[in-house]
Structure formats: C-alpha cells, structure tokens
Short mmCIF file of C-alpha atoms and ligand atoms in Angstrom, two decimals:
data_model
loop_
_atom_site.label_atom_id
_atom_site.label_comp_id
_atom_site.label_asym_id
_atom_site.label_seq_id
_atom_site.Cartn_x
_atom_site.Cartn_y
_atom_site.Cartn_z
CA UNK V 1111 19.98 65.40 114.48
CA UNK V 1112 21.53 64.71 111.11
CA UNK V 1113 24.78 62.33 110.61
CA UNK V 1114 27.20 64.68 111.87
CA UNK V 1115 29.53 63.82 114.68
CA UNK V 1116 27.58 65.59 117.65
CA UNK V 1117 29.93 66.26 120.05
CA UNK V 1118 28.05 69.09 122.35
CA UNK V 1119 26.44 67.27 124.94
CA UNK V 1120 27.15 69.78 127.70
CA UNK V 1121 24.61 71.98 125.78
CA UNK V 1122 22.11 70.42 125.21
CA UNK V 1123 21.31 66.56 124.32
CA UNK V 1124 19.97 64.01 121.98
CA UNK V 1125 16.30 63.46 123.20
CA UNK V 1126 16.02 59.63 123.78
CA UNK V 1127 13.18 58.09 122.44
CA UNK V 1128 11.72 57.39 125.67
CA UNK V 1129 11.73 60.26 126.35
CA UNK V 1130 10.04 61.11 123.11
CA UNK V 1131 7.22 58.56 123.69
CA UNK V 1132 6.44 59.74 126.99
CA UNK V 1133 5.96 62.94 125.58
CA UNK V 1134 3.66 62.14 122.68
CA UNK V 1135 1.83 59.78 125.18
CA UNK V 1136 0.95 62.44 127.93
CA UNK V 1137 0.00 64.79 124.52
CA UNK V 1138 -2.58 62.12 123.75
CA UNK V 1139 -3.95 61.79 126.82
CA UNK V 1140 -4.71 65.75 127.25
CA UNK V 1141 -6.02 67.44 130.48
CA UNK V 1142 -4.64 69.63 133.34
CA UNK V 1143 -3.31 67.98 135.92
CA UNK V 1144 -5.50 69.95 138.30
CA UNK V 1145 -8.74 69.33 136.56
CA UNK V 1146 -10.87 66.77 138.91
CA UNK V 1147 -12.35 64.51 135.94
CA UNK V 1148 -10.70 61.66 134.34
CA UNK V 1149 -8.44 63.74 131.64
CA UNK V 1150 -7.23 65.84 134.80
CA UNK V 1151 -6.73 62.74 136.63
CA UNK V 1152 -4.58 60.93 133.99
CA UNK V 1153 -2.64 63.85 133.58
CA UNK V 1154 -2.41 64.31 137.61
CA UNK V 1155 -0.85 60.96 137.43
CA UNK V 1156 1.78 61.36 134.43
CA UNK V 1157 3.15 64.14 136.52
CA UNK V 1158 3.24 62.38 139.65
CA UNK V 1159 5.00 59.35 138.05
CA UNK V 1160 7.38 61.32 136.31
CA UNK V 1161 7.73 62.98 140.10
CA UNK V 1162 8.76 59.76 141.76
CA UNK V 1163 11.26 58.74 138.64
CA UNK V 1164 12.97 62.48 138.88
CA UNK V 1165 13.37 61.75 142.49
CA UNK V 1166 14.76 58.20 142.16
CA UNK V 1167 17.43 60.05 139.79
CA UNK V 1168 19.08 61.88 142.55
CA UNK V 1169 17.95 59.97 145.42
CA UNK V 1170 15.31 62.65 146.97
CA UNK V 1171 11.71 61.91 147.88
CA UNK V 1172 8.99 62.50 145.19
CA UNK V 1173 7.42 65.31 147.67
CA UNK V 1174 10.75 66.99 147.38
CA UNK V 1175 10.94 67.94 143.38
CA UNK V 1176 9.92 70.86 142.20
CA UNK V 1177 9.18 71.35 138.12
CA UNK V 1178 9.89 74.36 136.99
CA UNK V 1179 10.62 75.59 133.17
CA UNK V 1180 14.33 74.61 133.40
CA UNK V 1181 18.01 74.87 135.53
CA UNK V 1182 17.31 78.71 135.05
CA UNK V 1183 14.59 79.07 136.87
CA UNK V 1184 15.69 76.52 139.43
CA UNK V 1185 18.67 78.50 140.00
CA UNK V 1186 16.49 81.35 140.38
CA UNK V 1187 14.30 79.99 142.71
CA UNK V 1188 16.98 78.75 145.01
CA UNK V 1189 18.85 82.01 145.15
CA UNK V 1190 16.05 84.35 145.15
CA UNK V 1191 12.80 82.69 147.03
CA UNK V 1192 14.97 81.81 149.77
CA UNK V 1193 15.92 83.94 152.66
CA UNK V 1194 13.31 86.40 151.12
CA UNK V 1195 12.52 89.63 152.53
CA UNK V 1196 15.78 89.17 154.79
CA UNK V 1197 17.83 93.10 154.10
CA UNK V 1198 20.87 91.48 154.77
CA UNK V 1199 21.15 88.48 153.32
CA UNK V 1200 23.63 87.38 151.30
CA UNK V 1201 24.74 85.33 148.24
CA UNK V 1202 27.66 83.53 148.09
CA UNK V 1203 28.73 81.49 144.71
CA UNK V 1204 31.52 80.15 143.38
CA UNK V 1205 33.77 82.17 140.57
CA UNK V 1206 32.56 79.49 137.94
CA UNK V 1207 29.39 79.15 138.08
CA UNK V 1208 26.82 79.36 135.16
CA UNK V 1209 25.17 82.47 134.21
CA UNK V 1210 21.82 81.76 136.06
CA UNK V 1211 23.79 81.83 138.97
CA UNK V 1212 26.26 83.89 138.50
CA UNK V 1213 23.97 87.18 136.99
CA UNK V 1214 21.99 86.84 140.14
CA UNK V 1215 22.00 90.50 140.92
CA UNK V 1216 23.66 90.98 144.64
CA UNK V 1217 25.61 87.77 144.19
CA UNK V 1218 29.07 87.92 146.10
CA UNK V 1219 32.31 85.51 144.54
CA UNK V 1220 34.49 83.06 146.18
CA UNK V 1221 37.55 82.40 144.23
CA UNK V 1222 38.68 79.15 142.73
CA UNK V 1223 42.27 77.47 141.91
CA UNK V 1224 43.56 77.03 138.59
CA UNK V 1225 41.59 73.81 138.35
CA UNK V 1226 38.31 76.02 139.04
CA UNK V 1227 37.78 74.06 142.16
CA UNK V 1228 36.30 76.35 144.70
CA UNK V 1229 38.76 77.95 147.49
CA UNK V 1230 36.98 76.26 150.77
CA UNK V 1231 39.38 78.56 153.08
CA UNK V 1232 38.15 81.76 151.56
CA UNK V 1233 34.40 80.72 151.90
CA UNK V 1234 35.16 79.93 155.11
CA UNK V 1235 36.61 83.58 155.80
CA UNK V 1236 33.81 85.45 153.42
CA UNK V 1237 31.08 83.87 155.64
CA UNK V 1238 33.00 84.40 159.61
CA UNK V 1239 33.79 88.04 157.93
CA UNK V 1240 29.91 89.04 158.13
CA UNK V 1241 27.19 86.54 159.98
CA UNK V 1242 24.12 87.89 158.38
CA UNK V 1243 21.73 85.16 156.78
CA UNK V 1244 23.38 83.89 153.78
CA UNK V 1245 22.70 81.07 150.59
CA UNK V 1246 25.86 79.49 149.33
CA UNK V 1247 25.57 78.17 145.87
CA UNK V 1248 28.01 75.67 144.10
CA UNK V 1249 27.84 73.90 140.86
CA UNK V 1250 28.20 70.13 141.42
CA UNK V 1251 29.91 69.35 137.82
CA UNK V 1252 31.39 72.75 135.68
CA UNK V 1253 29.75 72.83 132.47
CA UNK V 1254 32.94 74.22 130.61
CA UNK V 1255 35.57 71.94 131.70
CA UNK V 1256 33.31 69.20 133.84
CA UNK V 1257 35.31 69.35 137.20
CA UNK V 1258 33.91 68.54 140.08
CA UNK V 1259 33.50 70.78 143.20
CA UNK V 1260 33.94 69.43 146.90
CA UNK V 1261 30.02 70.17 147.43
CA UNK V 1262 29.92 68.26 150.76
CA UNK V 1263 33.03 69.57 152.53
CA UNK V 1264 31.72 73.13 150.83
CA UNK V 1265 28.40 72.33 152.11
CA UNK V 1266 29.46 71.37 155.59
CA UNK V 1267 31.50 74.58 156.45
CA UNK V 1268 28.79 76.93 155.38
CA UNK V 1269 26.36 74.56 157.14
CA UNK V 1270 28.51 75.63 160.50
CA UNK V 1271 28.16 79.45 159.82
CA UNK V 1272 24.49 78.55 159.26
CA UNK V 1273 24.25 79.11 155.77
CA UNK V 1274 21.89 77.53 153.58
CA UNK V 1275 23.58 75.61 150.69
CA UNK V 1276 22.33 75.21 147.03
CA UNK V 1277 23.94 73.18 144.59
CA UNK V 1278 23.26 73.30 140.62
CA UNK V 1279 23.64 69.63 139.61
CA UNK V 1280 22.48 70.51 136.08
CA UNK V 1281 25.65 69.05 134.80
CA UNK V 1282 26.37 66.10 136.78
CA UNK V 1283 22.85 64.45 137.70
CA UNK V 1284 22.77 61.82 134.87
CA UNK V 1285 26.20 61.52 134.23
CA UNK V 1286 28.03 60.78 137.59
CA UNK V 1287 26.03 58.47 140.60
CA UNK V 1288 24.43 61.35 142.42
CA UNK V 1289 22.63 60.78 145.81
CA UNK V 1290 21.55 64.63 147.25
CA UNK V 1291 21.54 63.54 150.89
CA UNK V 1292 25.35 62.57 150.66
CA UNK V 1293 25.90 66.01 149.05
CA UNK V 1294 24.67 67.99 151.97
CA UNK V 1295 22.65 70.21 150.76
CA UNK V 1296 19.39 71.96 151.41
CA UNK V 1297 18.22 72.70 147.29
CA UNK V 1298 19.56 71.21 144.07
CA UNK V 1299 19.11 72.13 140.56
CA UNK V 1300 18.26 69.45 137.39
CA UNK V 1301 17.15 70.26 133.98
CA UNK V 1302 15.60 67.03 131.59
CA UNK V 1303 17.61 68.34 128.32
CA UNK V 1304 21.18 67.63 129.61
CA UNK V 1305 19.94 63.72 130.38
CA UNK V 1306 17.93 63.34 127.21
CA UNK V 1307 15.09 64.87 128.24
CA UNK V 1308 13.17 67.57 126.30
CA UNK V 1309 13.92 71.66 126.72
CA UNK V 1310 12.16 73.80 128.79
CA UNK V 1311 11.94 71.56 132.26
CA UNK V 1312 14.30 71.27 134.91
CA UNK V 1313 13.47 70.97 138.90
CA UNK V 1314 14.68 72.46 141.72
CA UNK V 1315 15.18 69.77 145.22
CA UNK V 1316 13.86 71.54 148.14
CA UNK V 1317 15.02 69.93 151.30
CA UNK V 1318 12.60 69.48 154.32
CA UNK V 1319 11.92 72.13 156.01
CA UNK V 1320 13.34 74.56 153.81
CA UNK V 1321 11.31 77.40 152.56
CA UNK V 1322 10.96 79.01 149.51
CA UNK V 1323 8.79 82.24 148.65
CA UNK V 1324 7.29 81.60 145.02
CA UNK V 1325 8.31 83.77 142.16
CA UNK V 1326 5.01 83.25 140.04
CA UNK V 1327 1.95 84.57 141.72
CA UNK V 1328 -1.28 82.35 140.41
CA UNK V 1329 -3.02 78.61 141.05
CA UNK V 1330 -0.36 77.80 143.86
CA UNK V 1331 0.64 74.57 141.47
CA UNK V 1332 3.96 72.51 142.85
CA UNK V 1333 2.61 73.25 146.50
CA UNK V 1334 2.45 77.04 145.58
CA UNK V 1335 6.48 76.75 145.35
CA UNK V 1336 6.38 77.37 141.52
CA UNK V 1337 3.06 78.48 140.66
CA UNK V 1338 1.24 77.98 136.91
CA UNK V 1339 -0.07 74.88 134.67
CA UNK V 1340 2.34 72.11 134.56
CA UNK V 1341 4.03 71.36 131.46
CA UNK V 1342 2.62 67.46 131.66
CA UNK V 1343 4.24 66.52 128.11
CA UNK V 1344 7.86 68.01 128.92
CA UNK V 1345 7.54 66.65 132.35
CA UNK V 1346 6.65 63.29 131.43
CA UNK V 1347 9.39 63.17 129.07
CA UNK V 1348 12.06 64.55 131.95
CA UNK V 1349 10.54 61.16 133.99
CA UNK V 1350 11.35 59.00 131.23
CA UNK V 1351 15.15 60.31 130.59
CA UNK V 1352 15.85 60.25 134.44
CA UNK V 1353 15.27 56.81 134.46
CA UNK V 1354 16.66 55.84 131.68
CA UNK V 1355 19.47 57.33 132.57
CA UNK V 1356 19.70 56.46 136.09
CA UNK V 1357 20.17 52.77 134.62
CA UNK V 1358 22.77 53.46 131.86
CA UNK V 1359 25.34 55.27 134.73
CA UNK V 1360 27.61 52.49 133.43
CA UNK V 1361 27.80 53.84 130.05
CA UNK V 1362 27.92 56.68 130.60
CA UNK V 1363 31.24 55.91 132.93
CA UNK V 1364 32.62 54.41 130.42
CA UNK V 1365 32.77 57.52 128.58
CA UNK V 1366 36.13 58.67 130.20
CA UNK V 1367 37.62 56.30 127.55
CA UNK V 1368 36.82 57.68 124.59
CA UNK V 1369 37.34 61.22 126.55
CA UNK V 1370 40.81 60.22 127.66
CA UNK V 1371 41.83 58.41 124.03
CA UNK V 1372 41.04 61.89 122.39
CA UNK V 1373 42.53 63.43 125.11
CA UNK V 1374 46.24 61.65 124.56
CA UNK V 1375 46.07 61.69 120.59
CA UNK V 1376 46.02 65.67 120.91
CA UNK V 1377 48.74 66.39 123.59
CA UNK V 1378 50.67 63.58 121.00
CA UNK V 1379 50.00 66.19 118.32
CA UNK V 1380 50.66 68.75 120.57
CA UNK V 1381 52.96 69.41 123.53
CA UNK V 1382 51.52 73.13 123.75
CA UNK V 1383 47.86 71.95 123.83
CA UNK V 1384 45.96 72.42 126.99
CA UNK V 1385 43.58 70.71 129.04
CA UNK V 1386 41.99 72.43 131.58
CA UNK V 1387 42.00 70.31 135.16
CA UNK V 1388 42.93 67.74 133.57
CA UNK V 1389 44.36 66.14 136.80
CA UNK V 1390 41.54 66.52 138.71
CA UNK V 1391 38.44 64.62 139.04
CA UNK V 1392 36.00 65.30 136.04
CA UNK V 1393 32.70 64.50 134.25
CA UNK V 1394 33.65 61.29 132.23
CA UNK V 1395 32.00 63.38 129.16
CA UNK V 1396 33.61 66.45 128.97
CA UNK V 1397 37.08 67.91 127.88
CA UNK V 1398 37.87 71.61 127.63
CA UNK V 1399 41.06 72.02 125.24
CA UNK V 1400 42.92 75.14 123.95
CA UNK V 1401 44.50 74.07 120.65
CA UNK V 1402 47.71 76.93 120.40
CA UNK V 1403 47.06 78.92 117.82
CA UNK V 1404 43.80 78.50 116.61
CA UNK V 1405 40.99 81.18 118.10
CA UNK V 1406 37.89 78.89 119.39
CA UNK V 1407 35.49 80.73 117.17
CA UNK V 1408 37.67 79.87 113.97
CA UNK V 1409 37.61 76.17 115.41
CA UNK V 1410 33.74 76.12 116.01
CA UNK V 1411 32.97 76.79 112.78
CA UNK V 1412 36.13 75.08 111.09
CA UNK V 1413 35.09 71.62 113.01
CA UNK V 1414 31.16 72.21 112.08
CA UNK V 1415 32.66 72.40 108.21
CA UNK V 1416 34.13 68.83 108.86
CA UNK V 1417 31.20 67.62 110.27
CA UNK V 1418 32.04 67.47 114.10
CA UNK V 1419 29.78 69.73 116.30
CA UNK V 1420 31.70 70.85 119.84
CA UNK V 1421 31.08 74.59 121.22
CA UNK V 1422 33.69 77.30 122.40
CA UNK V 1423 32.60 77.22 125.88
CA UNK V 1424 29.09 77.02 127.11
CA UNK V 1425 26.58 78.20 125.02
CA UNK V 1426 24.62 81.24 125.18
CA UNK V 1427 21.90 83.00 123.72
CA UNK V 1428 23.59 84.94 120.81
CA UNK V 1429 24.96 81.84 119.68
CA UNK V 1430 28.52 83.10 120.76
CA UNK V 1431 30.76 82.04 123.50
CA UNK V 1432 29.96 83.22 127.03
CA UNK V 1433 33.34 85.71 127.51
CA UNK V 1434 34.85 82.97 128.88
CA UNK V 1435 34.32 83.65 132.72
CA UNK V 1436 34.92 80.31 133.88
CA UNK V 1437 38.57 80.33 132.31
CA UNK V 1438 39.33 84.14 133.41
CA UNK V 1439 38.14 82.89 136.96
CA UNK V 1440 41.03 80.02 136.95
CA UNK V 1441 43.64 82.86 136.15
CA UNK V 1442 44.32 81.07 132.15
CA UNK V 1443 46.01 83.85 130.70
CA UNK V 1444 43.73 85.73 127.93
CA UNK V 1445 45.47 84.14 125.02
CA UNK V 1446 45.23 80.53 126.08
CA UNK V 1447 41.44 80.85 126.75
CA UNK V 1448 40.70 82.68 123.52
CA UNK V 1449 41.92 78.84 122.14
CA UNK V 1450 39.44 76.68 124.17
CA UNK V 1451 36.95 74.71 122.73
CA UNK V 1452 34.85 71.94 125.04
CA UNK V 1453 33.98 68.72 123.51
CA UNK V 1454 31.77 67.08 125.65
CA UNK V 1455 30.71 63.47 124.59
CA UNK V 1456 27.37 61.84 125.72
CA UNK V 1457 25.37 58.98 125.39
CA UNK V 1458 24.78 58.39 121.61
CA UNK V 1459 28.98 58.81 121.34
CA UNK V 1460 30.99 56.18 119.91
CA UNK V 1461 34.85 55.36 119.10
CA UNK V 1462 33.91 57.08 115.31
CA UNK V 1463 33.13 60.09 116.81
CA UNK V 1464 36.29 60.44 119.05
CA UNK V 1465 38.05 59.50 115.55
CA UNK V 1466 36.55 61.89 113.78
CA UNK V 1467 37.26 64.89 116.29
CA UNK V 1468 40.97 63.62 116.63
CA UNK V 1469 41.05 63.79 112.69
CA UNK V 1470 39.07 67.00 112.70
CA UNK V 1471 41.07 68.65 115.02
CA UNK V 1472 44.61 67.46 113.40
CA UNK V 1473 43.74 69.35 110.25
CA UNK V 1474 42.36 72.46 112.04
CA UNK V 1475 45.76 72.49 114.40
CA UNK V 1476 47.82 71.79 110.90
CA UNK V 1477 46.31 74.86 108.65
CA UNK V 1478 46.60 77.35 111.73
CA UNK V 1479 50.33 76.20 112.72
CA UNK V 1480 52.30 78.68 110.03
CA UNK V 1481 55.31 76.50 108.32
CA UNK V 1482 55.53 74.17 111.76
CA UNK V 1483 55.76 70.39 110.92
CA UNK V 1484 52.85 68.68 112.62
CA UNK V 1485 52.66 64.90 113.63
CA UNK V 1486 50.01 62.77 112.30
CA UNK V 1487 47.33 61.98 114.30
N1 PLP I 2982 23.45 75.26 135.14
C1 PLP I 2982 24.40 74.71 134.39
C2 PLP I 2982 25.66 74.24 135.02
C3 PLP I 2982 24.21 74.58 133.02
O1 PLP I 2982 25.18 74.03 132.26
C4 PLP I 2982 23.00 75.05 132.44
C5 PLP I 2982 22.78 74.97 130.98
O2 PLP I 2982 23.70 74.98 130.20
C6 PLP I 2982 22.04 75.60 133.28
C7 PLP I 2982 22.30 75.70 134.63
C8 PLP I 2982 20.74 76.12 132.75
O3 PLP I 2982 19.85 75.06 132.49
P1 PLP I 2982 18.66 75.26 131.45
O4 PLP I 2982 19.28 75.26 130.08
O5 PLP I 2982 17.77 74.07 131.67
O6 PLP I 2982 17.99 76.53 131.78
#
C-alpha cells in the first residue's frame, strides 16, 4: 500500500510481513500436503503448524480448525453442512449480520436494538414458537459499526431449545482476546486477511462432536469436512498473522485511543454528527459515523482525494456500499444512514493517521455545510 492514510481495516488488512515470509517460504518448499514423499511431507507439516498457531488464536484444539477459502465459505459451511438433510430445520441469524450469512437462502431474522445488539427475548420466543432442529448464527464483532453481540448469553438460550449455535468471529478474532470455549459455541468463523493474513483463507471451528456434511465432493482433505488441495502458501501465511497477532492484543487495545480522540474532535465539530453504538461495548478499531449532510459515497471518494482511505459501510463486490442493512436493521432513519462512513483503524495506525482523518473530515463537513460557520478542528 502506498503512503496514504489507510484507514479500512474492517475490509481488508495490511499483510504483515510475517505473514508474507511464511508465504514465500511454503512457495519454496512446493508439494501437496497429501503427497507421501519429502515435498508432500514438508508441506504436510507447514499446514499442520499453521493448524496449531490458528488454534492457539482462538483458544480451540488444532484437530478442531477447518481451512477453507475464506469467512464465506466458513459461514457457508456452518449454516448449510449442518443439520443437513433435516426438512425442517431452521436458520436463525441476527438482523446484522454479513452477507454470507445473511443471503443464506431460508435464513429466518431476529431483530436487534438501536445499538444492533441482538434482541435475546425474541430469539428466545422465535425458537419456543417452533421446536424443529435449528442453527443460530451470531456475529461476534459487527463489521460496520464493531459492536459486540452477547454471544454466550445468545448461545446459552438457544443451547436450552437445543439449537446449535454458530458464531462468525471474522471481525473480532485478532482484535479483542477471544477464547471459543467461553463463547459457547459449537462452530466459529475466522478469515487470515482481517488479522494480516493473506486473501482467500479463513477457517471454520467445528466443535467436538459436531457434524458437518461437506460441500465439495473430492480427496476428503480437512477430514473430508472441506474437501480439495490445501492452499499451503495462504495457509501458512494465516499461521503466521494469528500469531503474530495473538501477541500484539495489547496494541491493538490500545487502539480505542486513537478511535475515541477522532471520535471527540468530530462531535466537537459537530453536535449533529452520529456515532452509531457508541455507548456500547465495541471493537477498539472501528467507528461508524454519519457526518450531516454529506452522502457517504461523496465522502468516500472526497476523503480518498485527500489521501485518507475509510469505506461507506462494508465493502462489497461492485465496489459500492452494501444498501446499508446493518443501519436499516437498527431502525437509523434513511437519511442519517445515507451519511455513514466506517473508519476502522488497525495495526499499522498511528496518531498521524487519526490527524489526518480529523483534518480530512473537517474540510469534507465544511464544503457540504451550505453558509453554516464550522469550528476548527
Ligand atoms: N463475516 C464478516 C463479519 C466479515 O466482515 C467478512 C468480510 O468482510 C466476512 C464474514 C467474509 O470474510 P471473507 O472476506 O474472508 O470471505
């Protein structure tokens, strides 16, 4: 990434470089993990190492992690390879959850407050309404405005209605101290690009006992749970970040500071701006702000022309915003959300880069404020 302030960490991060060096490492030493002579072997043990360090990350046993080509298809494993073959199943997820959740096709939604925390009561209800075989799924940590959901008290009600509970940690492993036996839960999402690992690999947690009915038919790879040729570069590389980033938790707490310092300049500026949940308990990174006035696709591309990089809500595959879903979920009234734009800070951030959006975002809220006096920044 060139010089500019990169302030989109929610999408996708920086790859750290030992990440990068695993990756060029496992490329030089070549094979297929499942080939018996010494190439296979080397590669058998670059993805068993990187195994045990993606377990250590969340606190799960090694035999527990699944690779698989990202969160997406974790998602998608979890929601559709368990439970399969069951007519009546069902599949309950929260109102915010991300799209590889959420456009599961069947997928029933339990409302959240105006913080976007998920309504435990009505779960509760939705599940004692019909007790038919059912996955619940909740996102640990909201990619758009990084709140986090009450996965364990979630987990332990639809636990009683014998439910089977999946979580998508995507956001929060890496960021926040994350142990998956406190959570609760029976599967958990990760993908390696939101922790400074490369694109394309993720795992899905499968909790003992649990089963899961493959979605890839072929050489019955990951204990035939997610069948096909390992990517042993990628996966090597997701090892490497998930350490790493187990031991930097500290910085990356310490990230609240430059998220709160932004944070106050703005409502400073601005006594109409917005921050969504701010109250609650969020993702030290992340900050999802409606600036009055200003639509978030004018902001996108007004902040990229002063160098800063942050994305109107998560991003998608046209390059646009999602239709803001997670917003419309927590009842923000249409013109509010059309104003949102989520910073979300990561590892590489600094006190320059919160300076920089702060000045950034003063100019933008200036030019689109028609004859209002603004306050310096
Ligand atoms: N879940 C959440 C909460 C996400 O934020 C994302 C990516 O933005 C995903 C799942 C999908 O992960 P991946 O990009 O690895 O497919």
């Amino acid at each position: 990434m060139d010089n500019a302030v990169y302030l989109d960490h929610n999408a996708t991060t920086p790859l750290r470089d030992v990440a990068l060096k695993a990756i060029m490492d496992a490329n030089a030493g070549g094979g297929n993990a499942s080939s018996v002579h010494r190439f296979g072997r080397l590669a058998h043990r670059t993805l068993e190492d990187a195994r045990e360090r993606v377990a250590a990350l969340v606190g799960a046993k090694a035999e527990q992690v699944v690779f698989t080509s990202g969160g997406t298809e974790a998602n998608n494993l979890a929601l559709l390879g368990t439970l399969a073959g069951i007519a009546n199943r069902r599949v309950l997820v929260s109102a915010v959850e991300h799209s590889s959740v959420a456009k599961i096709p069947g997928v029933e939604t339990v409302p959240v407050d105006a913080d976007g925390i998920i309504d435990i009561a009505a779960l509760d209800c939705m599940l004692l309404a019909a007790d038919t075989p059912s996955v619940v799924s909740i996102m640990l940590a909201n990619n758009e405005t990084g709140v986090i959901e009450p996965v364990a008290e979630a987990a332990a009600i639809a636990h009683r209605h014998g439910a089977l509970v999946h979580c998508d940690a995507v956001q929060a492993a890496g960021k926040i101290p994350l142990e998956w036996s406190a959570l609760g839960v029976d599967l958990m999402s990760i993908s390696a690009h939101k922790i400074g690992g490369p694109q394309g690999v993720g795992a899905l947690i499968v909790g003992d006992g649990v089963e899961i009915v493959p979605r890839t038919f072929g050489g019955g790879q990951e204990r035939g749970r997610r069948t096909g040729t390992e990517n042993i570069p990628g996966i090597a590389g997701f090892g490497a970040a998930a350490e790493e980033a187990k031991g930097s938790l500290d910085d990356y707490r310490a990230l609240a500071q430059l998220r709160d310092a932004i944070e106050e300049r703005i409502l400073k500026i601005s006594d109409k701006a917005r921050i969504f949940a701010h109250a609650r308990d969020r993702l030290p990174n992340t900050a999802m702000i409606a600036m009055p006035g200003v639509n978030a696709e004018a902001q996108v591309m007004a902040f990229d022309l002063a160098g800063v990089a942050v994305s109107a809500g998560s991003a998608c595959s046209s390059g646009k915003a999602a239709a803001g879903s997670v917003l419309k979920a927590m009842g923000v009234a249409e013109d509010v959300a059309s104003n949102a734009v989520r910073v979300s800070l990561g590892w590489t951030s600094t006190m320059a880069d919160a300076e920089a959006f702060i000045a950034a975002w003063t100019k933008i809220y200036a030019k689109g404020q028609v004859g209002a006096e603004v306050p310096a920044a």
